[in-house]
Amino acid sequence: MKILVTAKRVEDPESKIKVKPDGSGIVQEGLKYKINPFDEIGVEEGLRLVAKHQGEVVVVSIGGKEVQEQLRHALAMGAHRAVWVNHTGPLDQLAIAGLLQKVVEKEKPDLVILGKQSIDDDQNQVGQYLAEFLGWGQATFASKVESAESEQEKNKVPALVVSADGKSVRVIREVDNGLATVECQLPAVVTTDLRLNQPRYASLPGIMKAKSKPIEELTPAKLAVDVTPAIQVLKMSAPPARKAGIKVADVPALVEKLHNEAKVV
Amino acid sequence: MPTVLIIAEQQPDGSLRKATLNAIGAGKQLAEKAGGELHIALVGKDPAKVADELKGTGAKAVHVGAAPELEHYLAETYAPALAALVQELKADYVGMASTAQGKDLMPRLAARLRAAMATDVMAFNGGGADITFTRPMWAGNVFAEVKLTTPVKVFTLRATEFTAAAGGGSAEVKTFTPKVEASKTKFVDFKEVKSARPELTEARVVVSGGRGTKGDFKEIEALADDLGAAVGASRAVCDAGWVPNDLQVGQTGKVVAPALYIAAGISGAIQHLAGMKSSKTIVAINKDPEAPIFQVADYGIVADLFKVLPELRAELGKLK
Ligand SMILES: Cc1cc2nc3c(=O)[nH]c(=O)nc-3n(C[C@@H](O)[C@H](O)[C@H](O)COP(=O)(O)OP(=O)(O)OC[C@H]3O[C@@H](n4cnc5c(N)ncnc54)[C@H](O)[C@@H]3O)c2cc1C
Ligand SMILES: Cc1cc2nc3c(=O)[nH]c(=O)nc-3n(C[C@H](O)[C@H](O)[C@H](O)COP(=O)(O)OP(=O)(O)OC[C@H]3O[C@@H](n4cnc5c(N)ncnc54)[C@H](O)[C@@H]3O)c2cc1C
């Protein structure tokens, strides 16, 4: 089975994000970058499925030269090959999904795994756009409540189960008020939620091996996709600050404030 | 005249998803700014009952499409049914609440319409043909003003930022035959997490616990029950398997904005704050005086939650 997984480059979630005074973007100095946490979960899930069903995991990232770092990270985790769509400048969801569609048509994977959302733009769209562009089934927010703290949780039924005949995948999805299960004919698009799995660390031999694994370079021109953005980010600003609160000495003081000042109890 | 179409959502049990009313409230605002007309769409196996509820929310018309194939929600069957309606109505703006269903469906619908989309819209700016959207990025660290340049503009709405539409007008209910397409995805089942407490995103009071509870939610739940509140949690707690995922508040969980949010044993990581910072009054209970949660809390108390919560219940009891 061939699994295509996306690996977007994003700011480390621990970073302090500040808006530039002119509102044109965020301050880049001093920021660290990572693979989008949801995508790292996608790589892990791909590797587990391939361990069970044979095949290969191909990772793809779209962006400037620097996204090769995220591709190498995925290769060090164990992905087999990488595809880099080289493009600098803004890309909206239509463009990203359009480029991924062309990569999918070229690679013909059985399954595409993306993150449910990227932690910078927080859009939660690309997987769904891609599924529609391809005319495939989609299962978003795949989740299994894998807990690091308990063996029992770890051993629960995985959220992604490929059928014995290899023709479909059953996915447990995290939705409001519960868990939904759907079955998608393969090929299909799945997006990951946070609790799907605990991604492995890249081992030292893995990191060494990753250096010699191939990264294929493509461009929007080679893929014949028009990437003119249909979304314009006009201005960024810091959200209004909450006014500083106070610390109260004890519980009676707290209740007094809640009752008489905030009038919420 | 521009047409704004808001998509209504039914719960698995057939009732109206409340966040729909906030989405309609937002749609009303947008229609006024754009100088347009508000319409509502609803599809499903048996949506007629809910359509009745939507009549009095101030829309021009409620468009109801019923088909047996639409019994269980799937993006793959709902998107074509709704896309055909969008085209028929020549809608310019298509929105839905940012629920799990809204987030699953709207991008697929947008893709079908070759439309650009904005997620979690918090406000509309400008007027006439020049409308822009405000939406959060980087876990709410940044508010961006975005402009969509495709003819149809699609968006999901952060329900907590808009007041629910209520009583007003009597919309015409129009039925249409939804376009039905074969689906490569099958619904298998839905396991509901049942709770006697109010829904997290709709509650007036939320009591949330973090890793500081060490998984013991008894005091959190007891306080929530005293206050008629919903229970929430940080991701750390959901990840540990201590409470269902469904309770996670934050950037990648649920966004809440109750009148009162009580955070006990939660450090206040930016990803958590992204989901509760719009609460009207925030109370933080934390042992660590340096915990970042105190920077957003209106009232903070530096103490052990296992001592504070029972005391708080006793003290609140005296008010009655
Ligand atoms: C400073 C700044 C300015 C911007 N300006 C513009 C602008 O002017 N116009 C504009 O249209 N957009 C702009 N963008 C947003 C654009 O670059 C987004 O990255 C793009 O729209 C994709 O959306 P998303 O990552 O939020 O997708 P989501 O839907 O949140 O992502 C879901 C998943 O899609 C996959 N994915 C997304 N992007 C990639 C990628 N590059 N490579 C591989 N996989 C990917 C990942 O698996 C990810 O987990 C700007 C962004 C920034 C940070
Ligand atoms: C991609 C991504 C997405 C994320 N999305 C979310 C999200 O949606 N929601 C979310 O919440 N998090 C999210 N997180 C996780 C977030 O970064 C934090 O790790 C998490 O919120 C921490 O949870 P916590 O505050 O319960 O735990 P901790 O940070 O461990 O804090 C526990 C706190 O409890 C206090 N404490 C301990 N014992 C007691 C006691 N007896 N009495 C009082 N106080 C006590 C401690 O002082 C400490 O401040 C996300 C992270 C990533 C990387």
XYZ file of C-alpha atoms and ligand atoms in Angstrom:
691
model
C 0.000 0.000 0.000
C 1.232 3.442 -0.859
C 0.512 6.282 1.526
C 1.085 9.945 0.783
C 1.480 12.168 3.860
C 1.794 15.958 3.917
C 4.344 17.762 6.055
C 3.801 21.490 6.400
C 6.458 23.724 7.950
C 5.060 25.769 10.864
C 6.342 27.803 13.794
C 7.085 25.711 16.870
C 3.844 25.743 18.916
C 5.895 26.881 21.927
C 7.000 30.050 20.098
C 5.884 33.473 21.174
C 4.119 34.919 18.148
C 4.178 38.694 17.749
C 2.629 40.810 15.027
C 4.879 43.297 13.208
C 4.005 46.902 14.043
C 2.849 47.552 10.469
C 0.499 44.542 10.540
C 2.094 42.973 7.461
C 2.911 39.695 9.151
C 4.523 38.220 12.220
C 7.999 38.859 13.600
C 10.167 36.037 12.233
C 13.358 36.672 14.212
C 14.136 34.039 16.780
C 11.356 31.663 15.739
C 11.942 27.924 15.537
C 10.184 25.798 12.963
C 8.777 22.303 13.030
C 6.647 19.927 11.075
C 2.974 20.724 11.800
C 2.144 18.519 14.848
C -0.902 17.071 13.086
C 1.268 16.127 10.102
C 3.794 14.401 12.344
C 0.902 12.300 13.617
C 0.025 11.604 9.968
C 3.558 10.369 9.249
C 3.401 8.083 12.292
C 0.052 6.649 11.211
C 1.358 6.070 7.682
C 4.390 4.236 9.030
C 2.218 2.015 11.240
C -0.100 1.119 8.355
C 2.807 0.309 6.080
C 4.392 -1.833 8.804
C 1.180 -3.863 8.782
C 0.342 -3.895 5.080
C 3.703 -3.382 3.365
C 4.296 -0.565 0.910
C 5.791 2.874 1.235
C 5.203 6.259 2.809
C 5.852 9.263 0.589
C 5.934 12.695 2.254
C 5.198 15.928 0.471
C 5.717 19.528 1.494
C 5.023 22.737 -0.359
C 7.155 25.811 0.237
C 10.626 27.299 -0.158
C 13.949 25.475 0.199
C 13.600 25.452 3.988
C 10.710 22.928 3.950
C 13.290 20.259 3.131
C 14.031 20.296 6.872
C 10.523 19.004 7.575
C 10.832 16.438 4.799
C 14.127 15.196 6.286
C 12.431 14.951 9.682
C 9.703 12.732 8.217
C 12.315 10.662 6.368
C 14.244 10.265 9.620
C 11.076 8.956 11.266
C 11.023 6.285 8.554
C 9.208 7.672 5.512
C 10.636 6.231 2.316
C 10.754 9.132 -0.135
C 9.865 12.788 -0.313
C 8.359 15.182 -2.800
C 9.102 18.883 -2.480
C 6.954 21.385 -4.357
C 9.234 24.386 -4.532
C 7.398 27.666 -4.233
C 7.998 30.833 -2.246
C 5.241 33.302 -1.506
C 1.707 32.972 -0.233
C -0.396 30.012 -1.212
C -4.032 29.660 -0.284
C -5.978 26.480 0.342
C -7.201 26.299 -3.257
C -3.608 26.393 -4.498
C -2.273 23.949 -1.899
C -5.064 21.467 -2.626
C -4.609 21.993 -6.371
C -0.898 21.226 -6.135
C -1.520 18.205 -3.912
C -4.104 16.936 -6.394
C -1.455 16.901 -9.120
C 1.055 15.164 -6.861
C -1.595 12.550 -6.019
C -2.392 11.993 -9.700
C 1.298 11.431 -10.313
C 1.960 9.179 -7.315
C -1.371 7.304 -7.270
C -1.370 6.478 -3.546
C -4.022 4.310 -1.892
C -4.399 6.756 0.951
C -3.551 10.397 1.572
C -3.102 11.544 5.170
C -3.071 15.234 6.094
C -3.283 17.127 9.366
C -6.751 18.348 10.307
C -5.405 21.877 10.621
C -2.142 23.701 10.495
C -1.291 25.453 13.737
C -0.269 28.717 12.046
C -3.215 29.534 9.789
C -5.646 27.287 11.680
C -7.825 26.832 8.598
C -8.799 23.173 8.674
C -9.576 23.018 4.961
C -6.916 21.477 2.757
C -7.825 17.798 3.262
C -11.480 18.408 2.434
C -10.650 20.501 -0.640
C -8.302 17.787 -1.846
C -10.878 15.017 -1.370
C -13.433 16.955 -3.399
C -10.929 17.820 -6.149
C -10.059 14.132 -6.452
C -13.653 12.950 -6.119
C -12.594 10.686 -3.246
C -14.163 9.892 0.093
C -12.970 11.816 3.124
C -12.664 11.034 6.815
C -11.577 14.054 8.825
C -10.450 14.258 12.477
C -9.285 10.631 12.790
C -8.815 9.973 16.481
C -8.396 7.120 18.859
C -7.646 8.520 22.292
C -4.207 7.049 22.518
C -2.988 7.814 25.958
C 0.663 7.932 26.821
C -0.173 7.086 30.405
C -2.023 3.813 30.072
C -1.321 0.536 28.292
C -5.017 -0.194 28.159
C -5.679 2.939 26.122
C -2.748 2.207 23.843
C -4.157 -1.192 23.000
C -7.602 -0.011 21.932
C -8.714 -0.616 18.343
C -6.708 1.687 16.087
C -8.625 4.530 14.470
C -7.567 3.572 10.946
C -8.173 -0.026 9.960
C -7.660 -1.167 6.384
C -9.959 -4.036 5.374
C -8.523 -7.510 4.680
C -9.104 -7.102 0.933
C -7.293 -3.757 0.975
C -10.260 -2.012 -0.641
C -11.481 0.185 2.194
C -10.485 1.903 5.399
C -12.547 2.242 8.570
C -11.945 5.462 10.442
C -12.974 6.589 13.930
C -13.595 10.337 13.863
C -13.654 12.802 16.729
C -16.794 14.943 16.356
C -18.877 17.091 18.721
C -20.493 14.978 21.437
C -18.831 11.714 20.512
C -17.077 9.469 18.051
C -18.346 8.696 14.551
C -17.147 5.755 12.494
C -17.131 5.815 8.699
C -15.843 3.480 6.033
C -14.181 4.932 2.933
C -13.452 3.095 -0.280
C -9.767 3.381 -1.134
C -8.220 5.573 -2.347
C -9.371 8.095 0.241
C -8.304 11.185 2.159
C -7.943 11.094 5.942
C -7.089 14.008 8.242
C -5.601 13.477 11.688
C -6.711 14.727 15.075
C -4.310 15.062 17.978
C -5.030 11.870 19.834
C -4.645 9.513 16.881
C -1.220 8.325 18.014
C 2.014 9.348 19.717
C 4.579 10.007 16.989
C 7.903 8.212 17.392
C 11.184 10.027 17.824
C 13.559 9.953 14.905
C 16.384 7.582 15.878
C 20.022 8.417 15.218
C 20.340 5.709 12.527
C 17.062 7.072 11.120
C 18.539 10.558 10.925
C 21.685 9.212 9.228
C 19.652 7.189 6.737
C 17.377 10.137 5.957
C 20.350 12.023 4.520
C 20.580 9.642 1.596
C 16.855 9.230 0.929
C 15.631 10.910 -2.265
C 13.734 14.212 -2.360
C 12.104 14.863 -5.708
C 11.709 18.523 -6.634
C 8.606 19.803 -8.416
C 7.240 23.286 -9.023
C 3.755 24.725 -9.586
C 4.800 25.320 -13.208
C 5.827 21.680 -13.673
C 2.529 20.603 -12.146
C 0.660 23.161 -14.261
C -1.232 24.710 -11.359
C -2.115 28.394 -11.209
C -1.327 29.447 -7.668
C -2.518 33.055 -7.758
C -4.090 33.473 -4.297
C -7.837 33.971 -4.046
C -7.424 34.835 -0.386
C -5.719 38.067 0.590
C -4.456 38.573 4.102
C -4.869 42.347 4.286
C -3.716 43.017 7.795
C -2.719 41.236 10.971
C -3.168 42.617 14.454
C -2.733 41.539 18.041
C -6.004 40.569 19.691
C -7.340 43.063 22.226
C -5.691 42.413 25.596
C -7.824 41.451 28.568
C -7.610 43.972 31.348
C -5.361 42.799 34.123
C -7.217 40.948 36.840
C -6.532 40.662 40.526
C -5.519 37.926 42.899
C -7.838 37.416 45.828
C -6.683 36.234 49.244
C -9.182 33.520 49.940
C -12.392 31.821 48.880
C -14.833 34.149 50.687
C -13.161 37.103 48.937
C -13.525 35.309 45.604
C -17.205 34.600 46.121
C -17.802 38.184 47.231
C -16.267 39.416 43.947
C -18.156 36.931 41.824
C -21.409 37.823 43.529
C -21.208 41.604 43.902
C -18.725 42.759 41.259
C -18.972 40.338 38.332
C -22.539 39.349 39.268
C -22.118 35.874 37.800
C -23.177 33.815 40.816
C -28.827 42.061 -4.413
C -26.264 39.870 -2.604
C -27.590 36.666 -1.101
C -26.278 35.264 2.177
C -27.009 31.587 2.756
C -26.571 30.067 6.209
C -26.579 26.296 6.502
C -28.458 24.877 9.469
C -27.330 21.786 11.319
C -29.367 19.004 12.862
C -28.115 16.945 15.785
C -27.959 13.188 15.292
C -31.285 13.007 17.176
C -32.899 15.365 14.662
C -33.057 18.484 16.827
C -31.586 21.832 15.824
C -27.951 22.428 16.711
C -28.046 25.627 18.788
C -24.901 27.121 17.236
C -26.996 27.425 14.056
C -28.888 30.300 15.683
C -25.623 32.156 16.294
C -24.635 31.516 12.684
C -27.971 32.960 11.563
C -27.330 35.965 13.822
C -24.014 36.423 12.018
C -25.697 35.970 8.644
C -28.122 38.743 9.506
C -25.236 41.066 10.315
C -23.501 40.203 7.061
C -26.671 40.656 5.007
C -27.106 44.123 6.502
C -23.515 45.121 5.775
C -23.590 43.736 2.250
C -27.022 45.212 1.594
C -28.379 41.766 0.874
C -30.871 39.141 1.815
C -30.582 36.291 4.311
C -31.597 32.733 3.430
C -31.299 29.485 5.375
C -30.695 26.002 3.979
C -31.390 22.702 5.642
C -30.989 19.215 4.225
C -31.453 15.770 5.719
C -33.745 12.808 5.784
C -36.503 14.536 7.688
C -35.696 18.199 8.250
C -39.275 19.554 8.205
C -39.636 19.845 11.998
C -36.492 21.871 12.353
C -37.477 24.100 9.445
C -40.431 25.242 11.484
C -38.134 26.386 14.266
C -36.123 28.422 11.782
C -39.079 30.334 10.373
C -38.951 33.006 13.029
C -35.271 33.897 12.877
C -35.487 36.809 10.488
C -34.539 35.137 7.222
C -36.262 35.765 3.913
C -36.704 32.052 3.215
C -35.837 28.647 4.622
C -34.929 26.124 1.896
C -35.565 22.560 2.934
C -34.332 19.545 0.999
C -35.249 16.036 2.104
C -33.872 12.754 0.764
C -33.499 9.314 2.371
C -29.848 9.213 1.228
C -29.154 12.176 3.499
C -30.121 10.336 6.691
C -26.621 10.310 8.155
C -24.491 13.354 7.661
C -21.584 12.846 5.248
C -19.660 15.677 3.586
C -19.681 13.674 0.404
C -23.475 13.642 0.053
C -24.302 16.959 1.714
C -21.828 19.019 -0.344
C -23.380 18.268 -3.768
C -26.910 18.715 -2.421
C -26.042 22.131 -1.003
C -23.822 23.202 -3.917
C -26.737 22.786 -6.302
C -28.875 25.001 -4.054
C -26.134 27.641 -3.786
C -25.999 27.768 -7.570
C -29.736 27.907 -7.953
C -30.035 30.768 -5.460
C -26.908 32.419 -6.889
C -25.764 32.884 -3.307
C -22.736 35.135 -2.823
C -21.902 34.175 0.754
C -22.314 30.712 2.247
C -21.711 30.178 5.965
C -22.201 27.675 8.744
C -21.269 27.442 12.419
C -17.739 26.173 13.154
C -18.922 22.889 14.604
C -17.265 19.579 13.759
C -19.813 19.230 10.967
C -19.269 22.781 9.729
C -15.528 22.229 9.609
C -15.914 18.940 7.763
C -18.518 20.073 5.274
C -17.783 23.675 4.324
C -14.344 23.175 2.750
C -15.722 20.318 0.664
C -18.628 22.506 -0.427
C -16.253 25.388 -1.143
C -14.034 23.129 -3.241
C -17.033 22.057 -5.295
C -17.892 25.709 -5.874
C -14.227 26.555 -6.549
C -14.646 29.137 -3.820
C -12.174 30.497 -1.304
C -13.027 30.007 2.332
C -12.319 31.558 5.744
C -12.488 29.426 8.896
C -13.792 30.565 12.300
C -14.856 34.048 11.236
C -15.281 36.367 14.225
C -16.438 39.582 12.537
C -17.346 41.187 9.219
C -15.836 44.499 8.162
C -16.624 46.983 5.425
C -19.822 47.185 3.461
C -21.510 46.670 0.120
C -19.380 44.642 -2.270
C -16.288 45.221 -0.138
C -16.661 42.885 2.822
C -13.683 41.446 4.686
C -13.559 38.844 7.444
C -11.710 38.839 10.748
C -10.399 35.435 11.779
C -7.878 34.103 14.306
C -4.506 32.585 13.426
C -1.676 31.099 15.526
C -3.969 29.954 18.327
C -5.594 33.355 18.592
C -2.254 35.180 18.927
C -3.097 37.030 15.729
C -6.316 38.390 14.294
C -6.162 38.602 10.522
C -8.348 40.583 8.206
C -8.856 38.549 5.058
C -10.518 39.171 1.756
C -11.883 36.391 -0.411
C -11.782 37.197 -4.112
C -13.759 34.310 -5.626
C -17.350 35.032 -6.742
C -18.784 32.770 -4.026
C -17.330 33.251 -0.562
C -17.536 30.442 1.977
C -16.920 30.628 5.718
C -17.491 29.023 9.083
C -18.511 31.152 12.038
C -17.236 31.196 15.580
C -20.595 30.907 17.330
C -19.436 32.546 20.546
C -18.768 35.840 18.740
C -22.325 36.295 17.477
C -25.600 36.563 19.322
C -28.235 33.975 18.561
C -30.967 35.039 16.162
C -34.333 35.146 17.838
C -37.939 35.938 17.058
C -38.406 38.085 14.008
C -40.362 37.745 10.809
C -41.918 34.665 9.431
C -39.790 33.206 6.688
C -41.284 31.396 3.773
C -40.434 27.681 3.884
C -39.560 26.407 0.408
C -38.872 22.803 -0.364
C -36.384 21.700 -2.990
C -35.269 18.334 -4.302
C -31.667 17.865 -3.251
C -29.201 16.606 -5.795
C -28.196 13.126 -4.641
C -24.822 11.641 -5.554
C -23.394 8.222 -4.815
C -20.923 8.249 -1.936
C -17.653 6.376 -1.560
C -17.940 6.833 2.182
C -20.398 4.923 4.340
C -21.654 5.919 7.750
C -20.977 3.073 10.197
C -21.968 4.355 13.618
C -21.996 7.224 16.070
C -21.176 6.764 19.735
C -22.526 9.643 21.678
C -20.836 10.792 24.853
C -23.931 11.288 26.958
C -23.931 13.881 29.661
C -26.633 15.239 31.895
C -24.749 18.530 32.038
C -25.281 21.380 29.590
C -23.342 21.367 26.321
C -19.912 22.921 26.726
C -20.298 25.503 23.968
C -23.723 26.589 25.165
C -23.302 26.667 28.937
C -23.510 29.888 30.956
C -20.850 28.594 33.323
C -17.938 26.242 32.552
C -15.766 24.577 35.185
C -12.566 23.212 33.643
C -9.888 21.010 35.099
C -6.282 20.576 34.013
C -3.392 18.296 34.783
C -3.392 19.714 38.310
C -6.434 17.523 39.039
C -4.265 14.443 38.432
C -7.317 12.911 36.846
C -9.572 13.338 39.850
C -12.532 15.290 38.465
C -14.920 14.671 41.382
C -14.625 18.187 42.805
C -14.787 19.762 39.336
C -17.960 17.851 38.564
C -19.529 18.581 41.930
C -18.956 22.319 41.506
C -20.255 22.163 37.945
C -23.422 20.457 39.161
C -23.922 23.031 41.916
C -23.684 25.796 39.314
C -25.604 24.035 36.523
C -22.358 24.299 34.591
C -20.637 22.325 31.850
C -17.344 20.564 32.495
C -14.310 21.376 30.379
C -10.701 20.223 30.324
C -7.257 21.028 29.015
C -5.726 18.873 26.345
C -3.319 17.326 28.836
C -6.273 15.833 30.677
C -8.015 14.517 27.543
C -4.754 13.096 26.229
C -4.207 11.224 29.456
C -7.550 9.518 28.866
C -8.921 10.924 32.148
C -11.942 12.576 30.505
C -13.486 12.274 27.024
C -11.898 14.236 24.146
C -15.128 16.005 23.767
C -14.392 18.197 26.784
C -11.196 19.718 25.387
C -11.275 23.491 25.302
C -8.751 25.264 23.089
C -7.199 25.977 19.716
C -7.758 22.441 18.548
C -10.688 21.663 20.822
C -13.845 23.635 21.521
C -14.170 27.391 21.741
C -16.295 28.587 24.622
C -17.278 32.026 25.901
C -19.489 31.566 28.952
C -20.406 34.256 31.459
C -18.112 32.499 33.949
C -15.119 30.223 33.235
C -13.402 28.556 36.185
C -10.002 27.032 35.387
C -8.635 24.755 38.091
C -5.144 23.295 37.809
C -4.702 24.621 34.278
C -1.440 26.418 33.471
C -2.876 28.587 30.706
C -0.900 27.534 27.644
C -1.686 29.679 24.612
C -3.495 26.750 22.971
C -5.860 26.541 25.927
C -6.375 30.305 26.129
C -7.360 30.315 22.447
C -10.508 28.453 23.418
C -11.691 30.432 26.444
C -10.212 33.919 26.375
C -13.503 35.476 25.289
C -15.257 34.292 28.450
C -16.841 37.196 30.294
C -15.398 36.461 33.715
C -12.442 34.131 34.219
C -11.416 32.607 37.541
C -8.095 30.794 37.893
C -7.206 28.415 40.679
C -3.559 27.398 40.551
C -0.802 26.569 43.039
C 1.805 28.377 40.971
C 1.589 32.193 41.243
C 3.532 32.476 37.965
C 1.092 30.353 35.936
C 0.222 32.219 32.694
C -3.489 31.659 33.325
C -3.346 34.486 35.884
C -2.577 36.921 33.048
C -6.060 36.462 31.598
C -7.993 35.725 34.796
C -10.205 38.425 36.295
C -9.886 36.746 39.682
C -7.026 34.489 40.608
C -6.480 32.438 43.707
C -3.071 30.924 44.393
C -3.826 27.709 46.236
C -4.376 23.968 45.987
C -7.488 23.219 43.968
C -8.366 20.300 46.222
C -8.655 22.743 49.091
C -10.281 25.587 47.147
C -13.021 23.715 45.321
C -14.814 22.243 48.377
C -14.539 25.605 50.127
C -15.904 27.333 47.094
C -18.891 25.010 47.016
C -19.592 25.632 50.671
C -19.275 29.389 50.278
C -21.511 29.453 47.187
C -24.036 27.364 49.089
C -24.369 30.187 51.604
C -25.586 32.533 48.871
C -28.722 30.508 48.321
C 2.478 35.479 7.006
C 1.471 34.740 6.148
C 0.905 35.393 5.071
C -0.012 34.731 4.276
N -0.529 35.385 3.231
C -1.375 34.744 2.440
C -1.927 35.417 1.315
O -1.646 36.574 1.045
N -2.773 34.730 0.535
C -3.101 33.467 0.837
O -3.883 32.907 0.094
N -2.625 32.810 1.882
C -1.767 33.407 2.705
N -1.275 32.747 3.777
C -1.782 31.391 4.131
C -1.224 30.239 3.334
O 0.127 30.308 3.191
C -1.657 28.913 4.005
O -0.585 28.189 4.424
C -2.452 28.088 3.038
O -3.629 28.818 2.778
C -2.824 26.694 3.534
O -3.717 26.791 4.592
P -3.462 26.047 5.949
O -2.060 25.634 6.065
O -4.050 26.883 7.003
O -4.319 24.766 5.737
P -5.059 23.727 6.716
O -6.249 23.423 6.017
O -5.144 24.314 8.109
O -4.007 22.606 6.722
C -4.383 21.264 6.840
C -3.280 20.378 6.378
O -2.994 20.631 5.006
C -1.647 20.297 4.735
N -0.920 21.449 4.219
C -1.256 22.745 4.280
N -0.310 23.497 3.732
C 0.666 22.669 3.327
C 1.928 22.839 2.706
N 2.408 24.031 2.395
N 2.658 21.746 2.419
C 2.218 20.511 2.732
N 1.044 20.301 3.332
C 0.280 21.352 3.617
C -1.077 19.856 6.048
O -1.210 18.470 6.162
C -1.956 20.521 7.059
O -1.910 19.846 8.295
C -0.372 33.405 4.591
C 0.196 32.768 5.673
C 1.113 33.408 6.445
C 1.708 32.679 7.577
C -0.749 21.394 18.283
C -1.169 21.577 19.691
C -2.509 21.806 19.973
C -2.947 21.961 21.286
N -4.281 22.194 21.515
C -4.700 22.370 22.795
C -6.071 22.659 23.097
O -6.924 22.744 22.211
N -6.416 22.809 24.390
C -5.520 22.720 25.436
O -5.907 22.871 26.602
N -4.226 22.467 25.170
C -3.794 22.287 23.892
N -2.478 22.004 23.664
C -1.614 21.698 24.817
C -1.081 22.911 25.553
O 0.047 23.386 24.883
C -0.732 22.527 26.999
O 0.188 21.474 27.002
C -1.926 22.102 27.841
O -2.978 23.034 27.705
C -1.515 21.973 29.290
O -2.590 21.488 30.067
P -2.653 21.798 31.615
O -2.696 23.242 31.823
O -3.773 20.989 32.168
O -1.324 21.126 32.174
P 0.006 21.765 32.705
O 0.585 22.736 31.754
O 0.828 20.612 33.151
O -0.461 22.600 33.948
C -0.951 22.077 35.148
C -1.125 23.237 36.133
O -1.750 22.768 37.301
C -1.168 23.407 38.415
N -1.406 22.521 39.562
C -0.868 21.305 39.798
N -1.385 20.765 40.914
C -2.278 21.662 41.387
C -3.137 21.684 42.515
N -3.209 20.659 43.367
N -3.899 22.776 42.716
C -3.849 23.827 41.857
N -3.055 23.852 40.782
C -2.276 22.784 40.554
C 0.265 23.622 38.051
O 0.809 24.713 38.759
C 0.169 23.908 36.536
O 0.078 25.282 36.289
C -2.017 21.871 22.356
C -0.671 21.666 22.075
C -0.241 21.524 20.758
C 1.212 21.312 20.492
